């Protein structure tokens, strides 16, 4: 959330406001869909369409992440979450992709929610910077996603 140099609260950034609007739209769209199968199929189409809209690097990263997540953990259901591709188990987000461009960041991010079973002692990573998805990165993502749903 934005703060001024003096440390006072400035409100949500334009990117944060846009993400909240995306989330509200996603909730309305999901509520209008009829059957559970229709919802799942249409939600995946929404994710694929959102990925297709992304600019070059983000699109390539998101395509690879989507392929690895869906292959590694078929129990996860793709859906949009705050305008970004996400993957849910029983309706709860387990992991998500954030494009660098949308949030004006230096790198894209693969994040995991508190629903992910990644606990390791008293501290563990829940977000990973992505600049390239190599075969080694695909293997690591696959292992993390499998562990997250175990």
mmCIF file of the C-alpha atoms, coordinates in Angstrom:
data_MODEL
# 
_entry.id   MODEL 
# 
loop_
_atom_site.group_PDB 
_atom_site.id 
_atom_site.type_symbol 
_atom_site.label_atom_id 
_atom_site.label_alt_id 
_atom_site.label_comp_id 
_atom_site.label_asym_id 
_atom_site.label_entity_id 
_atom_site.label_seq_id 
_atom_site.pdbx_PDB_ins_code 
_atom_site.Cartn_x 
_atom_site.Cartn_y 
_atom_site.Cartn_z 
_atom_site.occupancy 
_atom_site.B_iso_or_equiv 
_atom_site.pdbx_formal_charge 
_atom_site.auth_seq_id 
_atom_site.auth_comp_id 
_atom_site.auth_asym_id 
_atom_site.auth_atom_id 
_atom_site.pdbx_PDB_model_num 
ATOM 1   C CA . UNK A 1 1   ? 0.000   0.000   0.000   1.00 0.00 ? 1   UNK A CA 1 
ATOM 2   C CA . UNK A 1 2   ? 1.256   3.409   -0.876  1.00 0.00 ? 2   UNK A CA 1 
ATOM 3   C CA . UNK A 1 3   ? 2.912   5.625   1.689   1.00 0.00 ? 3   UNK A CA 1 
ATOM 4   C CA . UNK A 1 4   ? 4.406   9.043   1.225   1.00 0.00 ? 4   UNK A CA 1 
ATOM 5   C CA . UNK A 1 5   ? 8.033   9.776   2.034   1.00 0.00 ? 5   UNK A CA 1 
ATOM 6   C CA . UNK A 1 6   ? 6.900   11.030  5.442   1.00 0.00 ? 6   UNK A CA 1 
ATOM 7   C CA . UNK A 1 7   ? 5.368   7.595   6.126   1.00 0.00 ? 7   UNK A CA 1 
ATOM 8   C CA . UNK A 1 8   ? 1.707   8.638   6.024   1.00 0.00 ? 8   UNK A CA 1 
ATOM 9   C CA . UNK A 1 9   ? -0.797  6.333   4.367   1.00 0.00 ? 9   UNK A CA 1 
ATOM 10  C CA . UNK A 1 10  ? -1.564  7.340   0.792   1.00 0.00 ? 10  UNK A CA 1 
ATOM 11  C CA . UNK A 1 11  ? -4.127  4.652   -0.147  1.00 0.00 ? 11  UNK A CA 1 
ATOM 12  C CA . UNK A 1 12  ? -4.015  1.793   -2.582  1.00 0.00 ? 12  UNK A CA 1 
ATOM 13  C CA . UNK A 1 13  ? -1.832  2.042   -5.668  1.00 0.00 ? 13  UNK A CA 1 
ATOM 14  C CA . UNK A 1 14  ? -3.446  2.081   -9.109  1.00 0.00 ? 14  UNK A CA 1 
ATOM 15  C CA . UNK A 1 15  ? -2.267  -1.510  -9.614  1.00 0.00 ? 15  UNK A CA 1 
ATOM 16  C CA . UNK A 1 16  ? -3.816  -2.631  -6.320  1.00 0.00 ? 16  UNK A CA 1 
ATOM 17  C CA . UNK A 1 17  ? -7.126  -0.915  -7.155  1.00 0.00 ? 17  UNK A CA 1 
ATOM 18  C CA . UNK A 1 18  ? -7.142  -2.565  -10.600 1.00 0.00 ? 18  UNK A CA 1 
ATOM 19  C CA . UNK A 1 19  ? -6.504  -5.983  -9.029  1.00 0.00 ? 19  UNK A CA 1 
ATOM 20  C CA . UNK A 1 20  ? -9.404  -5.475  -6.595  1.00 0.00 ? 20  UNK A CA 1 
ATOM 21  C CA . UNK A 1 21  ? -11.707 -4.532  -9.496  1.00 0.00 ? 21  UNK A CA 1 
ATOM 22  C CA . UNK A 1 22  ? -10.578 -7.655  -11.358 1.00 0.00 ? 22  UNK A CA 1 
ATOM 23  C CA . UNK A 1 23  ? -11.381 -9.768  -8.296  1.00 0.00 ? 23  UNK A CA 1 
ATOM 24  C CA . UNK A 1 24  ? -14.877 -8.304  -7.965  1.00 0.00 ? 24  UNK A CA 1 
ATOM 25  C CA . UNK A 1 25  ? -15.539 -8.982  -11.663 1.00 0.00 ? 25  UNK A CA 1 
ATOM 26  C CA . UNK A 1 26  ? -14.274 -12.566 -11.271 1.00 0.00 ? 26  UNK A CA 1 
ATOM 27  C CA . UNK A 1 27  ? -16.636 -13.152 -8.344  1.00 0.00 ? 27  UNK A CA 1 
ATOM 28  C CA . UNK A 1 28  ? -19.633 -11.896 -10.341 1.00 0.00 ? 28  UNK A CA 1 
ATOM 29  C CA . UNK A 1 29  ? -18.704 -14.031 -13.358 1.00 0.00 ? 29  UNK A CA 1 
ATOM 30  C CA . UNK A 1 30  ? -18.303 -17.166 -11.229 1.00 0.00 ? 30  UNK A CA 1 
ATOM 31  C CA . UNK A 1 31  ? -21.671 -16.591 -9.553  1.00 0.00 ? 31  UNK A CA 1 
ATOM 32  C CA . UNK A 1 32  ? -23.427 -16.428 -12.957 1.00 0.00 ? 32  UNK A CA 1 
ATOM 33  C CA . UNK A 1 33  ? -22.104 -19.762 -14.193 1.00 0.00 ? 33  UNK A CA 1 
ATOM 34  C CA . UNK A 1 34  ? -24.498 -22.693 -13.959 1.00 0.00 ? 34  UNK A CA 1 
ATOM 35  C CA . UNK A 1 35  ? -23.089 -26.179 -13.333 1.00 0.00 ? 35  UNK A CA 1 
ATOM 36  C CA . UNK A 1 36  ? -19.879 -27.103 -11.544 1.00 0.00 ? 36  UNK A CA 1 
ATOM 37  C CA . UNK A 1 37  ? -18.415 -28.605 -14.746 1.00 0.00 ? 37  UNK A CA 1 
ATOM 38  C CA . UNK A 1 38  ? -19.292 -25.446 -16.686 1.00 0.00 ? 38  UNK A CA 1 
ATOM 39  C CA . UNK A 1 39  ? -17.671 -23.323 -13.998 1.00 0.00 ? 39  UNK A CA 1 
ATOM 40  C CA . UNK A 1 40  ? -14.444 -25.334 -14.091 1.00 0.00 ? 40  UNK A CA 1 
ATOM 41  C CA . UNK A 1 41  ? -14.188 -25.375 -17.888 1.00 0.00 ? 41  UNK A CA 1 
ATOM 42  C CA . UNK A 1 42  ? -15.022 -21.697 -18.220 1.00 0.00 ? 42  UNK A CA 1 
ATOM 43  C CA . UNK A 1 43  ? -12.674 -20.747 -15.382 1.00 0.00 ? 43  UNK A CA 1 
ATOM 44  C CA . UNK A 1 44  ? -9.797  -22.496 -17.159 1.00 0.00 ? 44  UNK A CA 1 
ATOM 45  C CA . UNK A 1 45  ? -10.703 -20.694 -20.392 1.00 0.00 ? 45  UNK A CA 1 
ATOM 46  C CA . UNK A 1 46  ? -10.628 -17.403 -18.461 1.00 0.00 ? 46  UNK A CA 1 
ATOM 47  C CA . UNK A 1 47  ? -7.117  -18.254 -17.214 1.00 0.00 ? 47  UNK A CA 1 
ATOM 48  C CA . UNK A 1 48  ? -5.896  -19.164 -20.696 1.00 0.00 ? 48  UNK A CA 1 
ATOM 49  C CA . UNK A 1 49  ? -7.396  -15.959 -22.141 1.00 0.00 ? 49  UNK A CA 1 
ATOM 50  C CA . UNK A 1 50  ? -5.725  -13.869 -19.424 1.00 0.00 ? 50  UNK A CA 1 
ATOM 51  C CA . UNK A 1 51  ? -2.387  -15.550 -20.137 1.00 0.00 ? 51  UNK A CA 1 
ATOM 52  C CA . UNK A 1 52  ? -2.826  -14.897 -23.879 1.00 0.00 ? 52  UNK A CA 1 
ATOM 53  C CA . UNK A 1 53  ? -3.316  -11.169 -23.136 1.00 0.00 ? 53  UNK A CA 1 
ATOM 54  C CA . UNK A 1 54  ? 0.013   -10.890 -21.311 1.00 0.00 ? 54  UNK A CA 1 
ATOM 55  C CA . UNK A 1 55  ? 3.065   -9.324  -22.926 1.00 0.00 ? 55  UNK A CA 1 
ATOM 56  C CA . UNK A 1 56  ? 5.923   -11.472 -24.240 1.00 0.00 ? 56  UNK A CA 1 
ATOM 57  C CA . UNK A 1 57  ? 8.001   -12.544 -21.230 1.00 0.00 ? 57  UNK A CA 1 
ATOM 58  C CA . UNK A 1 58  ? 5.099   -12.707 -18.772 1.00 0.00 ? 58  UNK A CA 1 
ATOM 59  C CA . UNK A 1 59  ? 3.018   -14.710 -21.272 1.00 0.00 ? 59  UNK A CA 1 
ATOM 60  C CA . UNK A 1 60  ? 5.796   -17.268 -21.836 1.00 0.00 ? 60  UNK A CA 1 
ATOM 61  C CA . UNK A 1 61  ? 6.374   -17.640 -18.091 1.00 0.00 ? 61  UNK A CA 1 
ATOM 62  C CA . UNK A 1 62  ? 2.648   -17.953 -17.341 1.00 0.00 ? 62  UNK A CA 1 
ATOM 63  C CA . UNK A 1 63  ? 2.147   -20.532 -20.108 1.00 0.00 ? 63  UNK A CA 1 
ATOM 64  C CA . UNK A 1 64  ? 4.938   -22.700 -18.710 1.00 0.00 ? 64  UNK A CA 1 
ATOM 65  C CA . UNK A 1 65  ? 3.758   -22.298 -15.108 1.00 0.00 ? 65  UNK A CA 1 
ATOM 66  C CA . UNK A 1 66  ? 0.202   -23.218 -16.161 1.00 0.00 ? 66  UNK A CA 1 
ATOM 67  C CA . UNK A 1 67  ? 1.426   -26.318 -18.003 1.00 0.00 ? 67  UNK A CA 1 
ATOM 68  C CA . UNK A 1 68  ? 3.589   -27.484 -15.103 1.00 0.00 ? 68  UNK A CA 1 
ATOM 69  C CA . UNK A 1 69  ? 0.970   -26.813 -12.412 1.00 0.00 ? 69  UNK A CA 1 
ATOM 70  C CA . UNK A 1 70  ? -1.861  -28.551 -14.275 1.00 0.00 ? 70  UNK A CA 1 
ATOM 71  C CA . UNK A 1 71  ? 0.349   -31.553 -15.131 1.00 0.00 ? 71  UNK A CA 1 
ATOM 72  C CA . UNK A 1 72  ? 1.874   -31.855 -11.648 1.00 0.00 ? 72  UNK A CA 1 
ATOM 73  C CA . UNK A 1 73  ? -1.293  -31.361 -9.621  1.00 0.00 ? 73  UNK A CA 1 
ATOM 74  C CA . UNK A 1 74  ? -4.389  -32.189 -11.680 1.00 0.00 ? 74  UNK A CA 1 
ATOM 75  C CA . UNK A 1 75  ? -6.512  -31.783 -8.538  1.00 0.00 ? 75  UNK A CA 1 
ATOM 76  C CA . UNK A 1 76  ? -5.908  -28.037 -8.687  1.00 0.00 ? 76  UNK A CA 1 
ATOM 77  C CA . UNK A 1 77  ? -8.543  -26.049 -10.576 1.00 0.00 ? 77  UNK A CA 1 
ATOM 78  C CA . UNK A 1 78  ? -7.330  -23.073 -12.625 1.00 0.00 ? 78  UNK A CA 1 
ATOM 79  C CA . UNK A 1 79  ? -9.179  -19.825 -11.979 1.00 0.00 ? 79  UNK A CA 1 
ATOM 80  C CA . UNK A 1 80  ? -8.545  -16.106 -12.058 1.00 0.00 ? 80  UNK A CA 1 
ATOM 81  C CA . UNK A 1 81  ? -7.645  -14.454 -8.779  1.00 0.00 ? 81  UNK A CA 1 
ATOM 82  C CA . UNK A 1 82  ? -7.229  -10.683 -8.703  1.00 0.00 ? 82  UNK A CA 1 
ATOM 83  C CA . UNK A 1 83  ? -6.841  -10.795 -12.477 1.00 0.00 ? 83  UNK A CA 1 
ATOM 84  C CA . UNK A 1 84  ? -4.022  -13.333 -12.416 1.00 0.00 ? 84  UNK A CA 1 
ATOM 85  C CA . UNK A 1 85  ? -3.850  -17.097 -13.044 1.00 0.00 ? 85  UNK A CA 1 
ATOM 86  C CA . UNK A 1 86  ? -4.339  -19.099 -9.866  1.00 0.00 ? 86  UNK A CA 1 
ATOM 87  C CA . UNK A 1 87  ? -4.923  -22.709 -8.911  1.00 0.00 ? 87  UNK A CA 1 
ATOM 88  C CA . UNK A 1 88  ? -7.384  -23.810 -6.251  1.00 0.00 ? 88  UNK A CA 1 
ATOM 89  C CA . UNK A 1 89  ? -8.165  -26.936 -4.270  1.00 0.00 ? 89  UNK A CA 1 
ATOM 90  C CA . UNK A 1 90  ? -11.767 -27.194 -3.086  1.00 0.00 ? 90  UNK A CA 1 
ATOM 91  C CA . UNK A 1 91  ? -12.270 -23.544 -4.038  1.00 0.00 ? 91  UNK A CA 1 
ATOM 92  C CA . UNK A 1 92  ? -9.307  -22.249 -1.999  1.00 0.00 ? 92  UNK A CA 1 
ATOM 93  C CA . UNK A 1 93  ? -6.282  -20.769 -3.756  1.00 0.00 ? 93  UNK A CA 1 
ATOM 94  C CA . UNK A 1 94  ? -3.121  -22.840 -3.302  1.00 0.00 ? 94  UNK A CA 1 
ATOM 95  C CA . UNK A 1 95  ? -0.779  -21.097 -5.750  1.00 0.00 ? 95  UNK A CA 1 
ATOM 96  C CA . UNK A 1 96  ? -0.831  -18.204 -8.189  1.00 0.00 ? 96  UNK A CA 1 
ATOM 97  C CA . UNK A 1 97  ? 1.170   -16.403 -10.856 1.00 0.00 ? 97  UNK A CA 1 
ATOM 98  C CA . UNK A 1 98  ? 1.712   -12.633 -10.822 1.00 0.00 ? 98  UNK A CA 1 
ATOM 99  C CA . UNK A 1 99  ? 3.000   -10.954 -13.954 1.00 0.00 ? 99  UNK A CA 1 
ATOM 100 C CA . UNK A 1 100 ? 5.807   -8.454  -13.675 1.00 0.00 ? 100 UNK A CA 1 
ATOM 101 C CA . UNK A 1 101 ? 4.053   -5.982  -15.960 1.00 0.00 ? 101 UNK A CA 1 
ATOM 102 C CA . UNK A 1 102 ? 0.742   -5.825  -14.083 1.00 0.00 ? 102 UNK A CA 1 
ATOM 103 C CA . UNK A 1 103 ? 2.430   -4.863  -10.831 1.00 0.00 ? 103 UNK A CA 1 
ATOM 104 C CA . UNK A 1 104 ? 5.311   -2.936  -12.430 1.00 0.00 ? 104 UNK A CA 1 
ATOM 105 C CA . UNK A 1 105 ? 7.774   -5.319  -10.807 1.00 0.00 ? 105 UNK A CA 1 
ATOM 106 C CA . UNK A 1 106 ? 11.243  -6.386  -11.845 1.00 0.00 ? 106 UNK A CA 1 
ATOM 107 C CA . UNK A 1 107 ? 10.178  -10.052 -12.101 1.00 0.00 ? 107 UNK A CA 1 
ATOM 108 C CA . UNK A 1 108 ? 7.101   -12.273 -12.254 1.00 0.00 ? 108 UNK A CA 1 
ATOM 109 C CA . UNK A 1 109 ? 6.192   -14.247 -9.149  1.00 0.00 ? 109 UNK A CA 1 
ATOM 110 C CA . UNK A 1 110 ? 4.944   -17.731 -8.368  1.00 0.00 ? 110 UNK A CA 1 
ATOM 111 C CA . UNK A 1 111 ? 3.285   -17.530 -4.978  1.00 0.00 ? 111 UNK A CA 1 
ATOM 112 C CA . UNK A 1 112 ? 1.735   -20.009 -2.576  1.00 0.00 ? 112 UNK A CA 1 
ATOM 113 C CA . UNK A 1 113 ? -1.062  -19.278 -0.115  1.00 0.00 ? 113 UNK A CA 1 
ATOM 114 C CA . UNK A 1 114 ? -1.332  -20.535 3.430   1.00 0.00 ? 114 UNK A CA 1 
ATOM 115 C CA . UNK A 1 115 ? -3.385  -23.430 1.993   1.00 0.00 ? 115 UNK A CA 1 
ATOM 116 C CA . UNK A 1 116 ? -0.202  -24.858 0.456   1.00 0.00 ? 116 UNK A CA 1 
ATOM 117 C CA . UNK A 1 117 ? 1.397   -27.666 2.435   1.00 0.00 ? 117 UNK A CA 1 
ATOM 118 C CA . UNK A 1 118 ? 4.926   -26.244 2.233   1.00 0.00 ? 118 UNK A CA 1 
ATOM 119 C CA . UNK A 1 119 ? 5.527   -25.931 5.962   1.00 0.00 ? 119 UNK A CA 1 
ATOM 120 C CA . UNK A 1 120 ? 9.114   -26.513 6.927   1.00 0.00 ? 120 UNK A CA 1 
ATOM 121 C CA . UNK A 1 121 ? 9.992   -25.769 10.529  1.00 0.00 ? 121 UNK A CA 1 
ATOM 122 C CA . UNK A 1 122 ? 9.096   -22.267 11.635  1.00 0.00 ? 122 UNK A CA 1 
ATOM 123 C CA . UNK A 1 123 ? 9.934   -20.463 8.359   1.00 0.00 ? 123 UNK A CA 1 
ATOM 124 C CA . UNK A 1 124 ? 9.609   -21.374 4.671   1.00 0.00 ? 124 UNK A CA 1 
ATOM 125 C CA . UNK A 1 125 ? 9.385   -19.600 1.311   1.00 0.00 ? 125 UNK A CA 1 
ATOM 126 C CA . UNK A 1 126 ? 5.916   -18.831 -0.008  1.00 0.00 ? 126 UNK A CA 1 
ATOM 127 C CA . UNK A 1 127 ? 6.886   -16.781 -3.070  1.00 0.00 ? 127 UNK A CA 1 
ATOM 128 C CA . UNK A 1 128 ? 9.412   -17.243 -5.836  1.00 0.00 ? 128 UNK A CA 1 
ATOM 129 C CA . UNK A 1 129 ? 10.770  -14.724 -8.348  1.00 0.00 ? 129 UNK A CA 1 
ATOM 130 C CA . UNK A 1 130 ? 10.609  -15.977 -11.945 1.00 0.00 ? 130 UNK A CA 1 
ATOM 131 C CA . UNK A 1 131 ? 12.775  -14.592 -14.725 1.00 0.00 ? 131 UNK A CA 1 
ATOM 132 C CA . UNK A 1 132 ? 12.907  -17.725 -16.859 1.00 0.00 ? 132 UNK A CA 1 
ATOM 133 C CA . UNK A 1 133 ? 11.318  -21.175 -16.755 1.00 0.00 ? 133 UNK A CA 1 
ATOM 134 C CA . UNK A 1 134 ? 14.084  -23.628 -17.594 1.00 0.00 ? 134 UNK A CA 1 
ATOM 135 C CA . UNK A 1 135 ? 13.713  -27.424 -17.335 1.00 0.00 ? 135 UNK A CA 1 
ATOM 136 C CA . UNK A 1 136 ? 15.249  -27.208 -13.841 1.00 0.00 ? 136 UNK A CA 1 
ATOM 137 C CA . UNK A 1 137 ? 12.744  -24.534 -12.813 1.00 0.00 ? 137 UNK A CA 1 
ATOM 138 C CA . UNK A 1 138 ? 9.875   -26.612 -14.240 1.00 0.00 ? 138 UNK A CA 1 
ATOM 139 C CA . UNK A 1 139 ? 11.062  -29.551 -12.133 1.00 0.00 ? 139 UNK A CA 1 
ATOM 140 C CA . UNK A 1 140 ? 11.199  -27.393 -9.005  1.00 0.00 ? 140 UNK A CA 1 
ATOM 141 C CA . UNK A 1 141 ? 7.745   -25.892 -9.657  1.00 0.00 ? 141 UNK A CA 1 
ATOM 142 C CA . UNK A 1 142 ? 6.335   -29.387 -10.201 1.00 0.00 ? 142 UNK A CA 1 
ATOM 143 C CA . UNK A 1 143 ? 7.835   -30.633 -6.940  1.00 0.00 ? 143 UNK A CA 1 
ATOM 144 C CA . UNK A 1 144 ? 6.565   -27.608 -4.996  1.00 0.00 ? 144 UNK A CA 1 
ATOM 145 C CA . UNK A 1 145 ? 3.051   -27.905 -6.399  1.00 0.00 ? 145 UNK A CA 1 
ATOM 146 C CA . UNK A 1 146 ? 2.905   -31.638 -5.660  1.00 0.00 ? 146 UNK A CA 1 
ATOM 147 C CA . UNK A 1 147 ? 4.061   -30.957 -2.121  1.00 0.00 ? 147 UNK A CA 1 
ATOM 148 C CA . UNK A 1 148 ? 1.617   -28.059 -1.749  1.00 0.00 ? 148 UNK A CA 1 
ATOM 149 C CA . UNK A 1 149 ? -1.371  -30.363 -2.371  1.00 0.00 ? 149 UNK A CA 1 
ATOM 150 C CA . UNK A 1 150 ? -0.043  -33.387 -0.440  1.00 0.00 ? 150 UNK A CA 1 
# 
